[in-house]
Amino acid sequence: MTANDEPSVSIGDVHGSTFAIGSHARAESHTHGAPQRDETMRELLEAVRELRADLTRLRDDGQLRALDAELAETEGELARTGSAPATRLERLRALLGDSQAVLSLFTSAGTVAAMLGNLR
């Protein structure tokens, strides 16, 4: 068999790809590009940061510490990866539901402020 008789293989553009050849080959890929940001997740990150700041104004208790810990984990994940898994979002929803009585103070304060602004 001559060089011209060899089979030809075309892979195409392999930029950013990882592959291994051989019976004991092992391939690993570590890419460190910028995380993909989604507008909704960006807004969620801002809201989580605002809520964590608001929580510092409340009396510390176990329920609020648990909520703040989950918010901190969510904030870190959103900042690092640009998204948060559904399981984390579900845990956060549950903790927010459990803390609703305390957190409604922030909403009621906004309502009162708006009403006072209309009384001028």
Short mmCIF file of C-alpha atoms in Angstrom, two decimals, residues 65-109:
data_model
loop_
_atom_site.label_atom_id
_atom_site.label_comp_id
_atom_site.label_asym_id
_atom_site.label_seq_id
_atom_site.Cartn_x
_atom_site.Cartn_y
_atom_site.Cartn_z
CA ARG A 65 -29.70 32.33 59.19
CA ALA A 66 -30.83 29.34 57.09
CA LEU A 67 -32.34 31.66 54.49
CA ASP A 68 -29.20 33.81 54.39
CA ALA A 69 -26.99 30.72 54.03
CA GLU A 70 -29.04 29.50 51.06
CA LEU A 71 -29.03 33.00 49.55
CA ALA A 72 -25.24 33.12 49.94
CA GLU A 73 -24.87 29.75 48.16
CA THR A 74 -27.22 30.91 45.39
CA GLU A 75 -25.38 34.22 45.05
CA GLY A 76 -22.04 32.46 44.77
CA GLU A 77 -23.29 30.01 42.17
CA LEU A 78 -24.94 32.73 40.09
CA ALA A 79 -21.81 34.88 40.22
CA ARG A 80 -19.55 31.92 39.35
CA THR A 81 -21.56 30.14 36.66
CA GLY A 82 -24.32 32.52 35.59
CA SER A 83 -27.05 30.05 36.59
CA ALA A 84 -28.36 28.01 39.49
CA PRO A 85 -29.73 24.46 39.35
CA ALA A 86 -33.45 23.85 39.81
CA THR A 87 -32.83 22.02 43.11
CA ARG A 88 -31.16 25.10 44.61
CA LEU A 89 -33.96 27.35 43.39
CA GLU A 90 -36.55 24.99 44.93
CA ARG A 91 -34.75 25.06 48.30
CA LEU A 92 -34.65 28.84 48.13
CA ARG A 93 -38.37 29.01 47.29
CA ALA A 94 -39.18 26.78 50.27
CA LEU A 95 -37.08 28.87 52.65
CA LEU A 96 -38.65 32.07 51.35
CA GLY A 97 -42.10 30.57 51.89
CA ASP A 98 -41.18 29.60 55.45
CA SER A 99 -39.91 33.13 56.11
CA GLN A 100 -42.79 34.93 54.41
CA ALA A 101 -44.19 36.55 57.58
CA VAL A 102 -40.89 38.27 58.32
CA LEU A 103 -40.09 39.11 54.71
CA SER A 104 -43.49 40.71 54.15
CA LEU A 105 -42.24 43.57 56.34
CA PHE A 106 -40.12 44.74 53.42
CA THR A 107 -43.12 44.79 51.08
CA SER A 108 -45.34 46.55 53.60
CA ALA A 109 -42.63 49.17 54.20
#
